[in-house]
Amino acid sequence: QVQLVESGGGQVQAGGSLRLSCAASGLTFSNYHMGWFRQAPGKDREFVATITWKVGLTSYADSVKGRFTISRDNAKNTVYLQMNSLKPEDTAVYYCAARYRDYVDWGYWGQGTQVTVSS
């Protein structure tokens, strides 16, 4: 049974930092692209960042580029999202997701962790 468990969310003031973690189990982690998505109240879920399964290439939404960093530790089956210079508009539930190699869909999702940034 595949499980993705996020942690590290919380409340922080604007300009602060948080580091999210997502621990994966039940899958061969190194074979999966990993991603972070977020959903703010009343809005659709949106892409934040991804890291590829083999080479570890990263990509980011324009809104977080230069402030957020995604990384992975295949030995620990964990993906991270370092978030710096946080803004109130970063407030959302953050989800990690896994996508197998050349599959199109993100097949596995975590339950999410709340991030609240106050001004």
Short mmCIF file of N, CA and C in Angstrom, two decimals:
data_model
loop_
_atom_site.label_atom_id
_atom_site.label_comp_id
_atom_site.label_asym_id
_atom_site.label_seq_id
_atom_site.Cartn_x
_atom_site.Cartn_y
_atom_site.Cartn_z
N GLN A 1 0.85 -1.19 0.00
CA GLN A 1 0.00 0.00 0.00
C GLN A 1 0.89 1.24 0.00
N VAL A 2 0.66 2.09 -0.99
CA VAL A 2 1.47 3.30 -1.11
C VAL A 2 0.95 4.37 -0.15
N GLN A 3 1.88 5.00 0.55
CA GLN A 3 1.52 6.12 1.42
C GLN A 3 2.50 7.26 1.21
N LEU A 4 1.94 8.46 1.14
CA LEU A 4 2.74 9.68 1.12
C LEU A 4 2.28 10.52 2.31
N VAL A 5 3.21 10.85 3.18
CA VAL A 5 2.85 11.56 4.41
C VAL A 5 3.65 12.86 4.49
N GLU A 6 2.91 13.96 4.40
CA GLU A 6 3.55 15.28 4.48
C GLU A 6 3.68 15.73 5.93
N SER A 7 4.68 16.54 6.18
CA SER A 7 4.86 17.15 7.49
C SER A 7 5.62 18.46 7.32
N GLY A 8 5.64 19.26 8.38
CA GLY A 8 6.41 20.49 8.36
C GLY A 8 5.61 21.76 8.15
N GLY A 9 4.31 21.61 7.93
CA GLY A 9 3.49 22.80 7.76
C GLY A 9 3.32 23.54 9.06
N GLY A 10 2.73 24.73 8.98
CA GLY A 10 2.51 25.52 10.18
C GLY A 10 2.20 26.94 9.82
N GLN A 11 2.28 27.79 10.83
CA GLN A 11 2.01 29.20 10.64
C GLN A 11 3.30 29.99 10.77
N VAL A 12 3.50 30.93 9.88
CA VAL A 12 4.72 31.72 9.86
C VAL A 12 4.38 33.12 9.39
N GLN A 13 5.19 34.08 9.78
CA GLN A 13 4.98 35.45 9.32
C GLN A 13 5.59 35.63 7.93
N ALA A 14 5.07 36.61 7.23
CA ALA A 14 5.60 36.92 5.90
C ALA A 14 7.10 37.17 5.99
N GLY A 15 7.82 36.61 5.02
CA GLY A 15 9.26 36.70 5.01
C GLY A 15 9.95 35.54 5.67
N GLY A 16 9.20 34.72 6.36
CA GLY A 16 9.75 33.57 7.05
C GLY A 16 9.95 32.37 6.15
N SER A 17 10.37 31.27 6.77
CA SER A 17 10.69 30.05 6.03
C SER A 17 10.05 28.84 6.69
N LEU A 18 9.77 27.85 5.87
CA LEU A 18 9.32 26.54 6.33
C LEU A 18 9.93 25.49 5.42
N ARG A 19 10.10 24.30 5.97
CA ARG A 19 10.56 23.17 5.18
C ARG A 19 9.56 22.04 5.31
N LEU A 20 8.96 21.70 4.18
CA LEU A 20 8.02 20.58 4.14
C LEU A 20 8.76 19.30 3.78
N SER A 21 8.28 18.20 4.36
CA SER A 21 8.81 16.88 4.03
C SER A 21 7.66 15.98 3.60
N CYS A 22 7.97 15.03 2.76
CA CYS A 22 6.99 14.04 2.34
C CYS A 22 7.68 12.68 2.33
N ALA A 23 7.27 11.84 3.26
CA ALA A 23 7.86 10.50 3.37
C ALA A 23 6.99 9.51 2.60
N ALA A 24 7.63 8.76 1.72
CA ALA A 24 6.92 7.80 0.88
C ALA A 24 7.21 6.38 1.34
N SER A 25 6.20 5.52 1.23
CA SER A 25 6.37 4.11 1.52
C SER A 25 5.49 3.29 0.59
N GLY A 26 5.87 2.03 0.40
CA GLY A 26 5.06 1.15 -0.43
C GLY A 26 5.34 1.27 -1.91
N LEU A 27 6.38 2.00 -2.28
CA LEU A 27 6.75 2.12 -3.69
C LEU A 27 8.27 2.19 -3.80
N THR A 28 8.76 1.96 -5.02
CA THR A 28 10.20 2.11 -5.27
C THR A 28 10.44 3.58 -5.58
N PHE A 29 10.77 4.31 -4.54
CA PHE A 29 10.76 5.78 -4.58
C PHE A 29 11.61 6.33 -5.73
N SER A 30 12.75 5.74 -5.98
CA SER A 30 13.66 6.26 -6.99
C SER A 30 13.10 6.18 -8.39
N ASN A 31 12.02 5.41 -8.60
CA ASN A 31 11.40 5.28 -9.91
C ASN A 31 10.29 6.29 -10.17
N TYR A 32 10.10 7.20 -9.22
CA TYR A 32 8.98 8.13 -9.31
C TYR A 32 9.44 9.58 -9.38
N HIS A 33 8.81 10.32 -10.31
CA HIS A 33 8.88 11.76 -10.21
C HIS A 33 8.10 12.16 -8.96
N MET A 34 8.57 13.19 -8.29
CA MET A 34 7.86 13.68 -7.11
C MET A 34 7.49 15.14 -7.32
N GLY A 35 6.34 15.51 -6.80
CA GLY A 35 5.88 16.87 -6.99
C GLY A 35 5.22 17.43 -5.75
N TRP A 36 5.19 18.75 -5.70
CA TRP A 36 4.43 19.48 -4.68
C TRP A 36 3.37 20.31 -5.39
N PHE A 37 2.19 20.29 -4.83
CA PHE A 37 1.06 21.06 -5.32
C PHE A 37 0.45 21.77 -4.12
N ARG A 38 -0.39 22.75 -4.38
CA ARG A 38 -1.05 23.44 -3.28
C ARG A 38 -2.46 23.86 -3.69
N GLN A 39 -3.29 24.02 -2.67
CA GLN A 39 -4.66 24.47 -2.91
C GLN A 39 -5.04 25.47 -1.84
N ALA A 40 -5.31 26.67 -2.27
CA ALA A 40 -5.77 27.74 -1.38
C ALA A 40 -7.29 27.69 -1.28
N PRO A 41 -7.85 28.25 -0.21
CA PRO A 41 -9.31 28.24 -0.06
C PRO A 41 -10.00 28.87 -1.26
N GLY A 42 -10.98 28.17 -1.80
CA GLY A 42 -11.75 28.70 -2.92
C GLY A 42 -11.06 28.65 -4.26
N LYS A 43 -9.88 28.04 -4.31
CA LYS A 43 -9.13 27.98 -5.57
C LYS A 43 -8.84 26.54 -5.96
N ASP A 44 -8.51 26.36 -7.23
CA ASP A 44 -8.13 25.03 -7.70
C ASP A 44 -6.74 24.67 -7.21
N ARG A 45 -6.48 23.38 -7.16
CA ARG A 45 -5.14 22.94 -6.82
C ARG A 45 -4.18 23.34 -7.93
N GLU A 46 -2.99 23.79 -7.57
CA GLU A 46 -2.03 24.25 -8.57
C GLU A 46 -0.67 23.62 -8.34
N PHE A 47 0.06 23.52 -9.43
CA PHE A 47 1.41 22.99 -9.41
C PHE A 47 2.35 23.96 -8.69
N VAL A 48 3.27 23.41 -7.91
CA VAL A 48 4.28 24.22 -7.23
C VAL A 48 5.68 23.87 -7.74
N ALA A 49 6.04 22.58 -7.67
CA ALA A 49 7.40 22.18 -8.06
C ALA A 49 7.44 20.68 -8.30
N THR A 50 8.36 20.25 -9.17
CA THR A 50 8.57 18.83 -9.39
C THR A 50 10.06 18.53 -9.46
N ILE A 51 10.39 17.27 -9.21
CA ILE A 51 11.76 16.79 -9.35
C ILE A 51 11.69 15.42 -10.01
N THR A 52 12.50 15.19 -11.04
CA THR A 52 12.40 13.97 -11.83
C THR A 52 12.99 12.77 -11.12
N TRP A 53 12.64 11.60 -11.64
CA TRP A 53 12.97 10.36 -10.96
C TRP A 53 14.41 9.95 -11.12
N LYS A 54 15.04 10.25 -12.23
CA LYS A 54 16.36 9.69 -12.51
C LYS A 54 17.47 10.71 -12.28
N VAL A 55 17.33 11.83 -12.94
CA VAL A 55 18.41 12.82 -12.91
C VAL A 55 18.19 13.86 -11.82
N GLY A 56 16.95 13.97 -11.37
CA GLY A 56 16.67 14.96 -10.34
C GLY A 56 16.54 16.37 -10.88
N LEU A 57 16.07 16.49 -12.13
CA LEU A 57 15.82 17.81 -12.68
C LEU A 57 14.62 18.43 -11.99
N THR A 58 14.67 19.73 -11.80
CA THR A 58 13.60 20.41 -11.08
C THR A 58 12.90 21.43 -11.97
N SER A 59 11.65 21.69 -11.64
CA SER A 59 10.90 22.75 -12.29
C SER A 59 9.98 23.38 -11.27
N TYR A 60 9.65 24.66 -11.50
CA TYR A 60 8.89 25.43 -10.52
C TYR A 60 7.82 26.28 -11.19
N ALA A 61 6.78 26.53 -10.45
CA ALA A 61 5.81 27.53 -10.87
C ALA A 61 6.47 28.89 -10.81
N ASP A 62 6.08 29.78 -11.71
CA ASP A 62 6.68 31.11 -11.73
C ASP A 62 6.49 31.84 -10.40
N SER A 63 5.39 31.56 -9.74
CA SER A 63 5.07 32.27 -8.50
C SER A 63 6.01 31.92 -7.34
N VAL A 64 6.72 30.80 -7.45
CA VAL A 64 7.60 30.40 -6.35
C VAL A 64 9.07 30.34 -6.77
N LYS A 65 9.33 30.54 -8.04
CA LYS A 65 10.70 30.43 -8.55
C LYS A 65 11.61 31.41 -7.82
N GLY A 66 12.75 30.91 -7.39
CA GLY A 66 13.70 31.74 -6.66
C GLY A 66 13.46 31.79 -5.17
N ARG A 67 12.31 31.30 -4.71
CA ARG A 67 11.99 31.30 -3.28
C ARG A 67 11.89 29.89 -2.72
N PHE A 68 11.40 28.96 -3.52
CA PHE A 68 11.20 27.57 -3.08
C PHE A 68 12.24 26.67 -3.75
N THR A 69 12.62 25.62 -3.03
CA THR A 69 13.56 24.63 -3.57
C THR A 69 13.05 23.23 -3.26
N ILE A 70 12.90 22.42 -4.31
CA ILE A 70 12.50 21.03 -4.13
C ILE A 70 13.75 20.16 -4.18
N SER A 71 13.79 19.14 -3.35
CA SER A 71 14.91 18.21 -3.35
C SER A 71 14.41 16.84 -2.91
N ARG A 72 15.23 15.83 -3.12
CA ARG A 72 14.83 14.48 -2.74
C ARG A 72 16.02 13.73 -2.17
N ASP A 73 15.71 12.80 -1.28
CA ASP A 73 16.71 11.90 -0.73
C ASP A 73 16.21 10.49 -0.96
N ASN A 74 16.73 9.84 -1.98
CA ASN A 74 16.23 8.51 -2.34
C ASN A 74 16.54 7.47 -1.27
N ALA A 75 17.59 7.69 -0.50
CA ALA A 75 17.93 6.76 0.58
C ALA A 75 16.90 6.81 1.70
N LYS A 76 16.25 7.96 1.83
CA LYS A 76 15.25 8.14 2.90
C LYS A 76 13.83 8.12 2.36
N ASN A 77 13.68 7.91 1.04
CA ASN A 77 12.34 7.91 0.43
C ASN A 77 11.56 9.17 0.78
N THR A 78 12.24 10.29 0.71
CA THR A 78 11.65 11.54 1.14
C THR A 78 11.92 12.65 0.13
N VAL A 79 10.92 13.47 -0.09
CA VAL A 79 11.06 14.67 -0.91
C VAL A 79 10.78 15.87 -0.01
N TYR A 80 11.50 16.95 -0.27
CA TYR A 80 11.43 18.15 0.56
C TYR A 80 11.01 19.35 -0.28
N LEU A 81 10.45 20.34 0.40
CA LEU A 81 10.19 21.63 -0.23
C LEU A 81 10.63 22.71 0.77
N GLN A 82 11.75 23.33 0.46
CA GLN A 82 12.23 24.44 1.28
C GLN A 82 11.58 25.71 0.77
N MET A 83 10.88 26.40 1.65
CA MET A 83 10.13 27.59 1.26
C MET A 83 10.69 28.79 2.02
N ASN A 84 11.25 29.71 1.28
CA ASN A 84 11.82 30.93 1.87
C ASN A 84 11.04 32.15 1.39
N SER A 85 11.23 33.25 2.08
CA SER A 85 10.57 34.52 1.71
C SER A 85 9.09 34.32 1.49
N LEU A 86 8.47 33.66 2.43
CA LEU A 86 7.05 33.32 2.28
C LEU A 86 6.18 34.57 2.26
N LYS A 87 5.11 34.47 1.48
CA LYS A 87 4.16 35.57 1.30
C LYS A 87 2.77 35.09 1.74
N PRO A 88 1.90 36.02 2.11
CA PRO A 88 0.53 35.61 2.48
C PRO A 88 -0.16 34.80 1.38
N GLU A 89 0.14 35.09 0.14
CA GLU A 89 -0.48 34.35 -0.97
C GLU A 89 0.04 32.93 -1.12
N ASP A 90 1.04 32.55 -0.33
CA ASP A 90 1.49 31.16 -0.30
C ASP A 90 0.64 30.31 0.64
N THR A 91 -0.26 30.94 1.36
CA THR A 91 -1.14 30.21 2.27
C THR A 91 -1.99 29.21 1.50
N ALA A 92 -1.91 27.95 1.90
CA ALA A 92 -2.61 26.87 1.20
C ALA A 92 -2.36 25.56 1.92
N VAL A 93 -3.10 24.54 1.50
CA VAL A 93 -2.75 23.17 1.87
C VAL A 93 -1.79 22.66 0.81
N TYR A 94 -0.67 22.15 1.25
CA TYR A 94 0.37 21.65 0.35
C TYR A 94 0.33 20.13 0.31
N TYR A 95 0.33 19.61 -0.92
CA TYR A 95 0.26 18.18 -1.14
C TYR A 95 1.50 17.69 -1.89
N CYS A 96 2.00 16.53 -1.51
CA CYS A 96 3.01 15.91 -2.36
C CYS A 96 2.34 14.82 -3.19
N ALA A 97 2.95 14.52 -4.31
CA ALA A 97 2.40 13.54 -5.23
C ALA A 97 3.52 12.78 -5.90
N ALA A 98 3.21 11.57 -6.37
CA ALA A 98 4.18 10.72 -7.04
C ALA A 98 3.65 10.30 -8.40
N ARG A 99 4.54 10.32 -9.39
CA ARG A 99 4.18 9.90 -10.75
C ARG A 99 5.26 8.95 -11.26
N TYR A 100 4.83 7.78 -11.69
CA TYR A 100 5.78 6.76 -12.13
C TYR A 100 6.37 7.10 -13.48
N ARG A 101 7.66 7.17 -13.59
CA ARG A 101 8.45 7.36 -14.80
C ARG A 101 7.73 8.10 -15.92
N ASP A 102 7.28 7.40 -16.96
CA ASP A 102 6.71 8.07 -18.12
C ASP A 102 5.18 8.08 -18.09
N TYR A 103 4.61 7.77 -16.91
CA TYR A 103 3.16 7.89 -16.81
C TYR A 103 2.76 9.36 -16.89
N VAL A 104 1.53 9.60 -17.28
CA VAL A 104 1.02 10.96 -17.42
C VAL A 104 0.44 11.47 -16.10
N ASP A 105 -0.28 10.59 -15.43
CA ASP A 105 -1.02 11.03 -14.25
C ASP A 105 -0.19 10.90 -12.97
N TRP A 106 -0.47 11.80 -12.05
CA TRP A 106 0.08 11.68 -10.70
C TRP A 106 -0.78 10.67 -9.96
N GLY A 107 -0.26 9.49 -9.78
CA GLY A 107 -1.07 8.37 -9.29
C GLY A 107 -1.26 8.34 -7.79
N TYR A 108 -0.37 8.96 -7.04
CA TYR A 108 -0.44 8.90 -5.58
C TYR A 108 -0.33 10.30 -4.99
N TRP A 109 -1.15 10.52 -3.96
CA TRP A 109 -1.20 11.82 -3.31
C TRP A 109 -1.17 11.64 -1.80
N GLY A 110 -0.56 12.63 -1.14
CA GLY A 110 -0.63 12.66 0.31
C GLY A 110 -1.90 13.37 0.78
N GLN A 111 -2.05 13.46 2.08
CA GLN A 111 -3.24 14.06 2.67
C GLN A 111 -3.12 15.58 2.79
N GLY A 112 -1.92 16.08 2.67
CA GLY A 112 -1.72 17.52 2.71
C GLY A 112 -1.29 18.05 4.06
N THR A 113 -0.63 19.19 4.03
CA THR A 113 -0.22 19.87 5.25
C THR A 113 -0.50 21.37 5.09
N GLN A 114 -1.06 21.98 6.11
CA GLN A 114 -1.47 23.38 6.02
C GLN A 114 -0.28 24.31 6.23
N VAL A 115 -0.18 25.28 5.35
CA VAL A 115 0.80 26.36 5.51
C VAL A 115 0.03 27.68 5.55
N THR A 116 0.23 28.44 6.60
CA THR A 116 -0.44 29.72 6.76
C THR A 116 0.61 30.80 6.95
N VAL A 117 0.56 31.81 6.10
CA VAL A 117 1.52 32.91 6.16
C VAL A 117 0.75 34.18 6.51
N SER A 118 1.10 34.78 7.62
CA SER A 118 0.41 35.99 8.06
C SER A 118 1.21 37.23 7.69
N SER A 119 0.51 38.29 7.44
CA SER A 119 1.18 39.54 7.03
C SER A 119 1.55 40.39 8.23
#
